[in-house]
Coordinates of C-alpha atoms in Angstrom, one line a residue:
Chain A
X1198 CA 101.6 120.4 115.4
X1199 CA 102.3 123.3 117.2
X1200 CA 104.2 124.9 114.5
X1201 CA 101.2 124.3 112.3
X1202 CA 98.8 125.7 114.5
X1203 CA 100.8 129.0 114.9
X1204 CA 101.1 129.4 111.1
X1205 CA 97.3 128.9 111.1
X1206 CA 96.7 131.6 113.0
X1207 CA 99.1 134.0 111.6
X1208 CA 96.2 136.7 110.9
X1209 CA 95.1 136.8 114.7
X1210 CA 98.8 136.7 115.7
X1211 CA 99.4 139.7 113.5
X1212 CA 96.6 141.6 115.1
X1213 CA 97.6 140.9 118.4
X1214 CA 101.3 142.2 117.8
X1215 CA 99.4 145.3 116.3
X1216 CA 98.0 145.7 119.8
X1217 CA 101.3 145.2 121.5
X1218 CA 102.4 148.0 119.1
X1219 CA 99.5 150.3 119.8
X1220 CA 100.2 149.8 123.5
X1221 CA 103.7 150.6 123.0
X1222 CA 103.7 153.4 121.1
X1223 CA 100.8 154.8 123.6
X1224 CA 103.4 154.3 126.6
X1225 CA 106.7 155.9 124.7
X1226 CA 103.7 158.9 124.3
X1227 CA 103.2 158.8 128.0
X1228 CA 106.8 158.7 129.1
X1229 CA 107.2 162.0 126.7
X1230 CA 104.4 163.6 128.0
X1231 CA 104.6 163.4 131.7
X1232 CA 107.4 165.9 131.4
X1233 CA 105.2 168.3 130.1
X1234 CA 102.9 170.9 131.6
X1235 CA 99.8 169.8 129.4
X1236 CA 99.8 166.2 130.5
X1237 CA 96.3 165.5 131.2
X1238 CA 95.2 166.8 127.6
X1239 CA 97.6 164.6 126.0
X1240 CA 96.6 161.7 128.2
X1241 CA 92.6 162.4 127.1
X1242 CA 93.9 162.3 123.2
X1243 CA 95.5 158.5 124.4
X1244 CA 92.5 157.7 125.9
X1245 CA 90.3 158.7 122.6
X1246 CA 92.6 156.8 120.9
X1247 CA 92.1 153.8 122.8
X1248 CA 88.4 154.4 122.8
X1249 CA 88.5 154.4 119.0
X1250 CA 90.6 150.9 118.7
X1251 CA 88.8 149.0 121.1
X1252 CA 85.4 150.4 119.9
X1253 CA 86.9 149.3 116.5
X1254 CA 88.0 146.1 117.4
X1255 CA 84.6 145.3 119.2
X1256 CA 82.3 146.1 116.7
X1257 CA 84.2 145.1 113.7
X1258 CA 84.8 148.4 112.4
X1259 CA 88.5 148.5 110.4
X1260 CA 88.0 152.5 109.8
X1261 CA 87.5 153.3 113.5
X1262 CA 90.9 151.1 114.3
X1263 CA 92.5 153.5 111.9
X1264 CA 90.6 156.5 113.6
X1265 CA 92.7 154.9 116.8
X1266 CA 95.9 154.7 115.3
X1267 CA 95.9 158.3 113.8
X1268 CA 94.3 160.0 117.3
X1269 CA 97.3 158.3 118.9
X1270 CA 99.8 159.6 116.0
X1271 CA 98.7 163.3 116.5
X1272 CA 99.1 163.2 120.0
X1273 CA 102.6 161.5 119.6
X1274 CA 103.6 164.3 116.9
X1275 CA 102.1 167.3 119.3
X1276 CA 104.1 165.4 122.7
X1277 CA 107.0 165.8 120.4
X1278 CA 106.6 169.2 119.2
X1279 CA 106.3 170.4 122.8
X1280 CA 109.3 168.6 123.7
X1281 CA 113.3 169.9 123.2
X1282 CA 114.1 166.6 120.9
X1283 CA 111.9 167.7 117.7
X1284 CA 113.2 167.3 114.8
X1285 CA 111.9 167.2 111.3
X1286 CA 113.1 163.4 110.4
X1287 CA 111.5 162.4 114.0
X1288 CA 107.9 164.0 113.2
X1289 CA 108.3 162.4 109.5
X1290 CA 109.2 159.3 110.7
X1291 CA 106.3 159.2 113.5
X1292 CA 103.7 160.1 110.8
X1293 CA 104.5 157.3 108.5
X1294 CA 105.3 154.9 111.1
X1295 CA 101.8 155.6 112.7
X1296 CA 100.0 155.6 109.1
X1297 CA 101.6 152.4 107.7
X1298 CA 100.6 150.7 111.4
X1299 CA 97.2 152.1 110.8
X1300 CA 96.6 150.8 107.3
X1301 CA 98.1 147.4 107.8
X1302 CA 95.5 147.2 111.1
X1303 CA 93.0 148.1 108.6
X1304 CA 94.1 145.3 106.3
X1305 CA 94.2 142.9 108.7
X1306 CA 91.1 143.8 110.1
X1307 CA 89.7 142.9 106.4
X1308 CA 91.4 139.6 106.5
X1309 CA 89.6 138.6 110.1
X1310 CA 86.6 136.7 110.2
X1311 CA 83.6 138.7 109.7
X1312 CA 82.0 137.0 113.1
X1313 CA 82.4 134.5 115.2
X1314 CA 80.1 132.0 113.5
X1315 CA 82.4 132.6 110.5
X1316 CA 85.2 129.4 109.9
X1317 CA 87.6 129.7 108.1
X1318 CA 89.5 126.6 106.8
X1319 CA 93.2 125.3 106.2
X1320 CA 92.8 126.6 102.4
X1321 CA 91.5 130.0 103.5
X1322 CA 93.8 130.1 106.1
X1323 CA 96.7 130.1 103.7
X1324 CA 95.2 132.4 101.2
X1325 CA 94.6 135.0 104.0
X1326 CA 98.5 134.6 104.7
X1327 CA 99.6 134.8 101.3
X1328 CA 97.3 138.0 101.1
X1329 CA 98.4 139.7 104.1
X1330 CA 102.2 139.3 103.4
X1331 CA 101.8 140.9 100.1
X1332 CA 99.8 143.6 101.6
X1333 CA 102.1 143.9 104.1
X1334 CA 105.1 144.5 101.7
X1335 CA 103.0 147.1 99.5
X1336 CA 102.0 149.4 102.7
X1337 CA 105.7 149.0 104.0
X1338 CA 107.4 149.8 100.5
X1339 CA 105.0 152.5 100.2
X1340 CA 105.7 153.7 103.4
X1341 CA 109.4 153.6 103.3
X1342 CA 109.2 155.0 99.7
X1343 CA 107.4 158.4 101.1
X1344 CA 109.8 158.8 103.8
X1345 CA 112.7 158.8 102.2
X1346 CA 111.7 160.6 99.1
X1347 CA 110.2 163.1 101.8
X1348 CA 114.0 163.2 103.7
X1349 CA 115.4 163.8 100.5
X1350 CA 112.8 166.7 99.2
X1351 CA 113.2 168.5 102.2
X1352 CA 117.1 167.9 102.5
X1353 CA 117.1 169.3 98.8
X1354 CA 115.1 172.2 99.7
X1355 CA 117.0 174.3 102.5
X1356 CA 114.1 177.3 102.7
X1357 CA 112.1 174.5 104.0
X1358 CA 114.3 174.1 106.9
X1359 CA 115.1 177.8 107.7
X1360 CA 114.0 178.6 111.4
X1361 CA 112.3 181.9 110.1
X1362 CA 110.4 180.6 107.6
X1363 CA 106.4 180.7 107.8
X1364 CA 104.9 177.1 109.3
X1365 CA 102.1 177.2 106.9
X1366 CA 104.2 178.0 103.9
X1367 CA 106.6 175.8 104.6
X1368 CA 104.0 173.0 105.2
X1369 CA 101.8 173.4 102.6
X1370 CA 104.7 174.2 100.1
X1371 CA 106.1 171.1 101.0
X1372 CA 102.9 168.6 100.8
X1373 CA 101.6 169.9 97.1
X1374 CA 105.5 169.7 95.9
X1375 CA 105.8 165.9 97.2
X1376 CA 102.2 165.3 95.9
X1377 CA 103.4 166.6 92.3
X1378 CA 106.8 164.3 92.4
X1379 CA 104.7 161.0 93.6
X1380 CA 102.4 161.7 90.9
X1381 CA 104.9 162.0 88.0
X1382 CA 107.0 159.4 89.4
X1383 CA 103.2 156.8 89.4
X1384 CA 102.3 158.1 86.1
X1385 CA 105.7 157.4 84.3
X1386 CA 105.5 154.1 86.5
X1387 CA 102.2 152.8 85.1
X1388 CA 103.1 154.0 81.9
X1389 CA 106.2 151.5 82.2
X1390 CA 104.0 148.7 83.3
X1391 CA 101.0 148.9 80.9
X1392 CA 103.8 148.9 78.3
X1393 CA 105.5 145.6 80.1
X1394 CA 102.0 143.8 80.5
X1395 CA 101.2 144.4 76.8
X1396 CA 104.6 142.5 76.3
X1397 CA 103.9 139.9 78.8
X1398 CA 100.4 139.0 77.5
X1399 CA 101.7 138.4 74.1
X1400 CA 99.9 135.1 73.4
X1401 CA 102.6 132.4 72.7
X1402 CA 100.2 129.5 71.1
X1403 CA 99.7 129.6 67.4
X1404 CA 96.2 130.1 67.6
X1405 CA 96.6 133.1 69.9
X1406 CA 99.3 134.5 67.2
X1407 CA 96.8 134.0 64.7
X1408 CA 94.5 135.8 66.7
X1409 CA 96.4 139.0 67.5
X1410 CA 97.5 139.1 64.1
X1411 CA 93.7 139.5 62.9
X1412 CA 93.3 142.3 64.9
Chain B
X362 CA 85.9 153.7 94.6
X363 CA 88.1 154.9 97.4
X364 CA 88.2 153.4 100.7
X365 CA 86.7 155.2 103.9
X366 CA 90.5 155.1 105.5
X367 CA 92.0 157.6 102.7
X368 CA 89.7 159.8 104.1
X369 CA 90.6 159.7 107.9
X370 CA 94.7 159.5 106.3
X371 CA 94.1 162.5 104.5
X372 CA 92.1 164.6 107.5
X373 CA 95.2 163.2 109.6
X374 CA 97.7 165.2 107.1
X375 CA 95.9 168.0 107.3
X376 CA 94.8 167.9 110.8
X377 CA 99.2 168.0 111.5
X378 CA 99.5 171.4 108.9
X379 CA 96.9 172.9 111.0
X380 CA 98.7 172.0 114.1
X381 CA 101.9 173.3 112.9
X382 CA 100.3 176.6 112.5
X383 CA 98.8 176.7 115.9
X384 CA 101.9 175.5 117.4
X385 CA 104.2 178.0 114.9
X386 CA 106.3 174.3 114.4
X387 CA 107.8 173.5 111.0
X388 CA 109.2 170.4 112.0
X389 CA 105.4 169.6 112.3
X390 CA 104.5 170.9 109.2
X391 CA 106.8 168.5 107.4
X392 CA 105.3 165.6 109.1
X393 CA 102.2 166.0 106.9
X394 CA 104.9 165.3 103.8
X395 CA 105.4 161.6 104.0
X396 CA 101.7 160.9 104.8
X397 CA 100.8 163.1 101.4
X398 CA 103.0 161.1 99.6
X399 CA 101.9 157.7 101.1
X400 CA 98.4 158.8 100.2
X401 CA 99.5 159.6 96.9
X402 CA 101.3 156.3 96.5
X403 CA 98.3 154.1 97.3
X404 CA 95.8 156.0 95.7
X405 CA 97.4 156.4 92.4
X406 CA 98.6 152.6 92.2
X407 CA 97.0 149.8 90.3
X408 CA 92.9 149.9 89.9
X409 CA 90.9 147.2 90.6
X410 CA 89.0 145.2 87.9
X411 CA 85.4 143.7 89.0
X412 CA 84.3 141.2 86.2
X413 CA 83.1 138.6 88.0
X414 CA 79.9 136.1 88.5
X415 CA 79.1 134.3 91.4
X416 CA 76.5 131.6 91.5
X417 CA 75.3 129.4 94.5
X418 CA 74.8 125.5 94.2
X419 CA 73.0 124.4 96.9
X420 CA 72.5 120.1 97.8
X421 CA 69.8 119.1 95.4
X422 CA 68.0 116.2 97.1
X423 CA 66.3 116.2 100.0
X424 CA 68.1 117.5 103.7
X425 CA 66.9 116.2 107.0
X426 CA 68.0 118.2 110.2
X427 CA 71.4 117.0 111.8
X428 CA 72.9 116.3 108.4
X429 CA 75.6 117.6 106.9
X430 CA 75.3 119.8 104.0
X431 CA 77.9 121.9 101.6
X432 CA 77.2 124.9 99.6
X433 CA 79.6 125.4 96.6
X434 CA 80.3 129.0 95.4
X435 CA 81.0 129.0 91.6
X436 CA 83.1 132.6 91.0
X437 CA 84.3 132.8 87.5
X438 CA 86.6 135.8 86.6
X439 CA 85.8 137.3 83.2
X440 CA 88.4 140.4 83.6
X441 CA 92.0 140.5 84.4
X442 CA 93.6 139.2 87.4
X443 CA 91.9 140.0 90.4
X444 CA 91.7 139.9 94.2
X445 CA 88.7 139.1 95.4
X446 CA 86.8 138.7 98.7
X447 CA 83.7 136.7 98.6
X448 CA 80.9 136.5 101.1
X449 CA 77.8 134.8 100.8
X450 CA 74.7 135.7 103.1
X451 CA 73.9 132.8 105.3
X452 CA 71.0 132.6 107.9
X453 CA 71.9 133.8 111.4
X454 CA 70.5 130.2 112.6
X455 CA 73.4 128.2 111.1
X456 CA 76.8 128.2 112.1
X457 CA 79.2 126.9 109.5
X458 CA 81.5 124.3 110.7
X459 CA 83.4 123.4 107.4
X460 CA 84.7 126.0 104.5
X461 CA 84.1 129.4 105.1
X462 CA 81.3 131.6 103.3
X463 CA 84.1 134.3 103.3
X464 CA 86.7 133.8 100.9
X465 CA 89.7 135.3 99.5
X466 CA 91.2 134.9 96.3
X467 CA 93.0 135.7 93.6
X468 CA 91.8 134.7 90.4
X469 CA 93.5 134.9 87.0
X470 CA 91.4 135.7 83.8
X471 CA 88.8 133.5 83.0
X472 CA 89.4 131.2 85.5
X473 CA 86.5 129.9 87.4
X474 CA 86.8 128.3 91.0
X475 CA 84.7 126.8 93.3
X476 CA 84.5 127.3 97.2
X477 CA 82.6 125.4 99.4
X478 CA 81.2 125.6 103.0
X479 CA 79.4 123.0 105.2
X480 CA 77.1 122.9 108.0
X481 CA 74.6 120.7 110.0
X482 CA 71.4 122.5 110.6
X483 CA 70.2 121.9 113.9
X484 CA 66.7 122.2 113.3
X485 CA 64.2 121.9 110.2
X486 CA 62.9 124.8 108.3
X487 CA 63.6 126.5 105.6
X488 CA 66.9 128.6 105.4
X489 CA 67.7 131.3 103.0
X490 CA 70.8 132.5 101.6
X491 CA 72.2 135.1 99.6
X492 CA 72.9 137.8 98.5
X493 CA 76.7 137.2 97.3
X494 CA 78.9 139.9 97.6
X495 CA 82.1 140.6 95.5
X496 CA 84.6 143.0 96.4
X497 CA 87.6 143.3 94.5
X498 CA 90.5 145.4 96.0
X499 CA 94.2 146.8 95.2
X500 CA 96.5 145.6 97.2
X501 CA 96.8 148.8 100.0
X502 CA 92.9 148.2 99.7
X503 CA 92.6 152.1 98.9
X504 CA 90.5 151.2 96.0
X505 CA 87.9 148.6 95.5
X506 CA 84.9 147.8 93.4
X507 CA 82.1 146.2 94.9
X508 CA 79.1 144.1 93.3
X509 CA 76.2 142.6 94.8
X510 CA 74.9 139.4 93.5
X511 CA 71.0 139.1 94.1
X512 CA 71.2 135.4 94.4
X513 CA 68.7 134.5 97.0
X514 CA 68.0 130.9 97.7
X515 CA 66.0 128.8 100.0
X516 CA 67.2 125.4 101.6
X517 CA 64.5 122.8 102.9
X518 CA 65.4 121.2 105.9
X519 CA 63.1 118.5 106.6
X520 CA 62.3 116.9 110.0
X521 CA 64.6 114.2 111.2
X522 CA 62.4 111.2 110.7
X523 CA 62.6 108.3 113.3
X524 CA 61.3 105.5 111.5
X525 CA 58.4 103.9 113.0
X526 CA 58.5 100.3 111.9
X527 CA 55.4 99.1 114.0
X528 CA 52.6 100.8 115.4
X529 CA 49.5 99.9 116.1
X530 CA 47.8 102.6 114.8
X531 CA 45.2 101.0 113.2
X532 CA 41.9 102.4 110.9
X533 CA 38.8 101.3 112.4
X534 CA 37.0 102.4 109.9
X535 CA 38.7 100.9 106.7
X536 CA 37.6 102.2 103.3
X537 CA 37.4 100.7 100.0
X538 CA 40.9 100.5 99.0
X539 CA 43.6 98.1 99.6
X540 CA 45.8 98.8 103.0
X541 CA 47.5 96.8 106.0
X542 CA 44.3 97.1 108.2
X543 CA 42.7 93.7 108.7
X544 CA 38.8 93.8 108.2
X545 CA 36.8 91.5 109.4
X546 CA 34.8 90.7 105.6
X547 CA 36.2 88.0 103.6
X548 CA 39.5 89.4 101.2
X549 CA 42.8 89.0 99.9
X550 CA 44.4 89.1 103.2
X551 CA 46.7 86.7 104.9
X552 CA 44.8 86.2 108.5
X553 CA 42.1 83.6 108.9
X554 CA 38.5 84.6 108.5
X555 CA 36.4 81.6 108.1
X556 CA 35.1 79.1 105.7
X557 CA 33.0 79.5 103.0
X558 CA 31.5 77.7 99.8
X559 CA 33.5 77.4 96.5
X560 CA 32.7 79.5 93.6
X561 CA 33.8 79.0 90.1
X562 CA 36.8 80.9 89.6
X563 CA 37.9 80.4 93.5
X564 CA 42.0 79.3 93.5
X565 CA 41.5 75.6 94.1
X566 CA 44.9 76.0 96.4
X567 CA 42.3 77.7 99.1
X568 CA 40.0 74.6 99.1
X569 CA 39.5 73.2 102.5
X570 CA 39.6 69.9 101.8
X571 CA 38.6 68.1 105.4
X572 CA 35.9 70.6 105.5
X573 CA 35.0 70.0 101.7
X574 CA 34.5 66.2 102.8
X575 CA 32.6 66.7 105.5
X576 CA 30.0 69.1 103.9
X577 CA 30.2 66.9 100.3
X578 CA 31.0 69.8 98.2
X579 CA 34.1 72.0 97.9
X580 CA 34.6 74.4 100.6
X581 CA 37.0 77.3 100.7
X582 CA 39.6 78.9 103.3
X583 CA 38.7 82.6 103.6
X584 CA 41.1 85.1 104.6
X585 CA 40.0 88.8 106.3
X586 CA 40.1 91.7 104.0
X587 CA 43.1 94.6 104.4
X588 CA 41.8 97.9 103.5
X589 CA 43.2 101.3 104.1
X590 CA 41.9 104.2 105.6
X591 CA 42.1 108.0 106.3
X592 CA 44.0 110.0 108.8
X593 CA 44.2 113.8 109.0
X594 CA 47.1 114.9 111.5
X595 CA 46.1 117.9 113.4
X596 CA 49.0 119.8 114.8
X597 CA 48.8 122.1 117.6
X598 CA 51.8 124.8 117.0
X599 CA 50.2 127.7 118.8
X600 CA 52.4 130.0 120.7
X601 CA 51.5 127.7 123.8
X602 CA 53.6 124.7 122.2
X603 CA 56.8 127.3 122.6
X604 CA 57.9 125.0 125.5
X605 CA 61.8 124.2 125.9
X606 CA 64.5 125.2 124.0
X607 CA 65.1 125.2 120.0
X608 CA 65.5 122.8 118.7
X609 CA 63.8 120.7 121.2
X610 CA 60.6 122.5 121.9
X611 CA 57.6 120.7 122.2
X612 CA 56.4 122.1 118.6
X613 CA 60.1 120.6 117.2
X614 CA 58.9 117.5 119.2
X615 CA 55.3 117.3 117.8
X616 CA 56.4 118.5 114.0
X617 CA 58.9 114.9 114.4
X618 CA 56.5 112.9 115.4
X619 CA 53.8 114.1 112.7
X620 CA 56.3 113.3 110.0
X621 CA 57.2 110.0 111.6
X622 CA 53.4 108.9 111.9
X623 CA 52.6 110.3 108.3
X624 CA 55.5 108.4 107.0
X625 CA 54.0 105.1 108.7
X626 CA 50.4 105.7 107.8
X627 CA 51.6 106.4 104.0
X628 CA 53.6 103.0 104.2
X629 CA 50.9 101.4 105.2
X630 CA 48.8 102.7 102.0
X631 CA 46.5 105.1 104.0
X632 CA 45.8 108.6 102.7
X633 CA 46.9 111.1 105.0
X634 CA 46.3 114.9 105.5
X635 CA 47.6 117.6 107.6
X636 CA 46.0 120.3 109.5
X637 CA 49.1 122.6 111.0
X638 CA 47.5 125.3 113.3
X639 CA 50.0 127.9 114.3
X640 CA 51.4 131.2 113.1
X641 CA 49.7 130.3 109.6
X642 CA 47.4 127.6 108.8
X643 CA 48.3 124.7 107.0
X644 CA 46.4 122.5 105.0
X645 CA 47.6 119.5 103.4
X646 CA 44.5 117.4 101.8
X647 CA 44.5 113.8 102.1
X648 CA 46.6 111.6 99.5
X649 CA 48.5 108.6 99.3
X650 CA 52.2 108.0 98.5
X651 CA 55.9 109.6 98.1
X652 CA 55.0 112.8 97.0
X653 CA 52.0 113.0 99.5
X654 CA 55.0 112.6 102.2
X655 CA 56.7 115.5 100.5
X656 CA 53.5 117.5 100.7
X657 CA 53.1 116.8 104.0
X658 CA 57.1 117.4 105.0
X659 CA 56.8 120.9 103.1
X660 CA 53.9 121.8 105.2
X661 CA 55.4 121.0 108.7
X662 CA 58.5 123.0 107.9
X663 CA 56.5 125.9 106.4
X664 CA 54.3 126.3 109.9
X665 CA 56.2 128.5 112.5
X666 CA 54.9 129.1 116.3
X667 CA 54.0 132.6 116.8
X668 CA 50.5 134.7 117.0
X669 CA 47.9 132.3 116.8
X670 CA 46.2 132.6 113.4
X671 CA 43.4 130.0 115.0
X672 CA 42.0 129.4 118.1
X673 CA 41.6 125.4 118.2
X674 CA 38.0 125.6 119.3
X675 CA 37.3 126.4 115.4
X676 CA 38.7 123.3 114.1
X677 CA 35.9 121.1 114.4
X678 CA 33.7 123.1 112.7
X679 CA 36.4 123.6 109.6
X680 CA 36.8 119.5 110.1
X681 CA 33.2 118.8 109.5
X682 CA 32.9 120.6 106.7
X683 CA 35.5 118.8 104.8
X684 CA 36.2 115.5 106.1
X685 CA 33.5 112.7 106.8
X686 CA 33.2 110.8 110.1
X687 CA 35.3 108.1 108.4
X688 CA 38.0 109.8 108.8
X689 CA 40.3 109.2 111.8
X690 CA 41.8 112.4 113.3
X691 CA 45.4 112.5 114.9
X692 CA 45.6 115.6 117.4
X693 CA 49.3 116.4 118.0
X694 CA 49.6 118.7 121.3
X695 CA 51.0 119.5 124.5
X696 CA 47.6 119.9 126.3
X697 CA 49.1 123.1 127.9
X698 CA 45.5 125.4 127.8
X699 CA 41.8 124.2 127.7
X700 CA 41.3 124.6 123.9
X701 CA 42.3 120.9 122.7
X702 CA 39.9 119.9 125.5
X703 CA 36.9 121.4 123.7
X704 CA 38.2 120.5 120.4
X705 CA 38.5 116.9 121.3
X706 CA 34.8 116.6 122.9
X707 CA 33.3 118.6 120.2
X708 CA 34.9 116.3 117.2
X709 CA 33.6 113.2 119.5
X710 CA 30.4 114.5 119.8
X711 CA 30.2 114.9 115.9
X712 CA 31.1 111.4 115.9
X713 CA 34.7 111.4 114.7
X714 CA 37.4 109.2 116.1
X715 CA 40.3 110.5 117.6
X716 CA 43.1 109.6 118.8
X717 CA 45.5 112.2 121.0
X718 CA 49.5 112.2 121.0
X719 CA 50.6 114.7 123.5
X720 CA 54.5 115.3 124.0
X721 CA 54.8 116.0 127.8
X722 CA 55.9 120.0 128.3
X723 CA 56.9 118.4 131.7
X724 CA 59.9 116.3 130.4
X725 CA 60.9 119.2 128.1
X726 CA 61.2 122.1 130.6
X727 CA 63.0 121.0 133.6
X728 CA 64.2 124.5 135.3
X729 CA 68.2 123.9 136.2
X730 CA 67.9 127.0 138.9
X731 CA 66.1 128.0 141.8
X732 CA 64.7 126.5 145.0
X733 CA 64.7 123.1 144.2
X734 CA 61.6 122.5 146.9
X735 CA 59.7 125.1 144.7
X736 CA 60.4 123.4 141.6
X737 CA 59.8 120.2 143.0
X738 CA 56.3 121.3 144.3
X739 CA 55.3 123.0 140.9
X740 CA 56.3 120.1 138.9
X741 CA 54.0 117.7 140.9
X742 CA 51.1 120.2 140.7
X743 CA 51.4 120.7 137.2
X744 CA 51.8 116.9 136.6
X745 CA 48.6 116.7 138.5
X746 CA 46.5 119.5 136.4
X747 CA 48.2 117.3 132.9
X748 CA 47.1 113.9 134.7
X749 CA 43.2 115.6 134.9
X750 CA 43.3 116.5 132.0
X751 CA 44.3 113.3 130.3
X752 CA 42.0 111.6 132.3
X753 CA 39.1 113.9 130.9
X754 CA 40.2 113.5 127.4
X755 CA 40.1 109.8 127.9
X756 CA 36.4 109.9 128.1
X757 CA 36.1 111.0 124.4
X758 CA 39.4 109.7 122.6
X759 CA 42.4 107.4 123.0
X760 CA 45.5 109.6 124.6
X761 CA 49.1 108.9 123.9
X762 CA 51.3 110.8 126.8
X763 CA 54.1 110.3 125.3
X764 CA 57.6 111.3 126.8
X765 CA 59.8 113.0 124.2
X766 CA 63.0 112.3 125.6
X767 CA 61.9 108.3 124.6
X768 CA 61.2 107.0 121.5
X769 CA 57.7 107.5 119.9
X770 CA 57.1 103.8 119.0
X771 CA 57.5 103.2 123.0
X772 CA 54.6 105.5 123.9
X773 CA 52.4 103.4 121.4
X774 CA 52.7 100.3 123.4
X775 CA 50.4 101.2 125.5
X776 CA 47.9 101.6 123.4
X777 CA 47.8 98.1 122.2
X778 CA 45.9 96.8 124.8
X779 CA 42.9 99.2 124.0
X780 CA 43.0 98.2 120.4
X781 CA 42.6 94.6 121.6
X782 CA 39.9 95.2 123.8
X783 CA 37.7 97.5 121.0
X784 CA 38.9 94.9 118.2
X785 CA 35.4 94.4 116.5
X786 CA 34.2 90.7 116.3

């Protein structure tokens, strides 16, 4: 009975875990900035991120929750840049983790009840759980794929990692190159998916086959 | 359509770049790379399709307050397989107890599925549903298509009727149609009236043989006639009736009493009409039967307590224009101000017979907080004022002081004696 109840409240549970993750990340940022000279500025960033996240939760605005995560991410990346630990893989991982968490929070918020008056029955709970799993897998694979591709791409382009390179040029060039790669990959992928769909949609019944012949 | 969160993520990537330039840090600039890739992945993925129709099916029969109502949403996907989110607009007064008006589903091409939600309306009235919003989005919620089906429907919820098995609401001025009120003239009723002479065509089983032997010719048992009457229910739903907490305000009790009375009166083959004075004036001309009952119920749920459309003092002039003095008037009012007093005295002066049913506001609005002594004194004063009003009204009309926490039929018990006293003959 207890496990059934826990399963029914999966969406709420995931939402709660998202909050835990947010608090943990913000605590981590706080630990990093404590040693820096401009701790006050970063603290303001953390407070803003909390304000946006809590405002989004209470006003049921998923976009505000995303904003909260992104503000926290910006603060974290800036804190990393100020620390001695800064490296390209750390900043990349931080950025993608924050974006995936933000997007996941957005999806969970969309699947949550819109108001307190809204009741959700068992059937809808299971439907929402299924959708949540599918969305989570899509977001994680998109995030993981982006990170792996980025790391590979950056490692294959040594000029981007030269210490004397101009920051603006490095950033813009890297982003443009990666988006072009993604576009080509996705277009090729879309084409192959369409071809596959075309085959799988071929009617199997005799009547369907006849209809397809007439076309 | 692209989701707004994508703009935020894009702004995040640009902000990282700007930050990298400000800090002069290439590793920070490279942090924008996976974000941009992620954006490209989720944006250039599959696109949602929306070729969906949705209809709402409300219960077809009559719905009474407190009953469980189930609304069905029928969603049909005419296009390819899609992830759907369907939200049906429900009135704020209802709270859904089963199912959901906000459903998620994956529909295959040509698939039609029913979703339902149920609720129990706490109060009578007209509830508006709609529109139905349908949204189809991709799995990353980056792109979506949305449509709004302008499907608006109203559900009429009728007041709960406590059926009155027996009340002494007699027609003192019966009319010439069959009814349930015994009239002291020979007719087809069941109550004994007297003995009369036999006339050709009279049924032989009514012959009183003992009387016939005494008289030397055939005598007949005669029975009282049973006739119906005409009643107009006058409902006081002015802003003064807004005492208590919905769904148990004075106005709510008045409406329920009117529904129960009209049901009983119509069942006894009387003509019943309605005049409700509230935010709007609802007039239902007198009539017979089941359809008339439905007309009265519709009139009752259409009335709202709000800014008064009429002063109750105008009602006697209106009634005397349209109704003869043969009509019995039943005023249902909490008697909060002096308007009903004037109305009743004016109607009595014009020769109408009036019965006043007054749901007591003192039994509805019982304060729970505050100084108990002050509350007790205030209640005693209010009770005195009410008693004075009722005593004054009793000079012109019969008054039933009704505690709405108790059944209405109990309140009529006190009236039975007065009917016996005034019964003609």
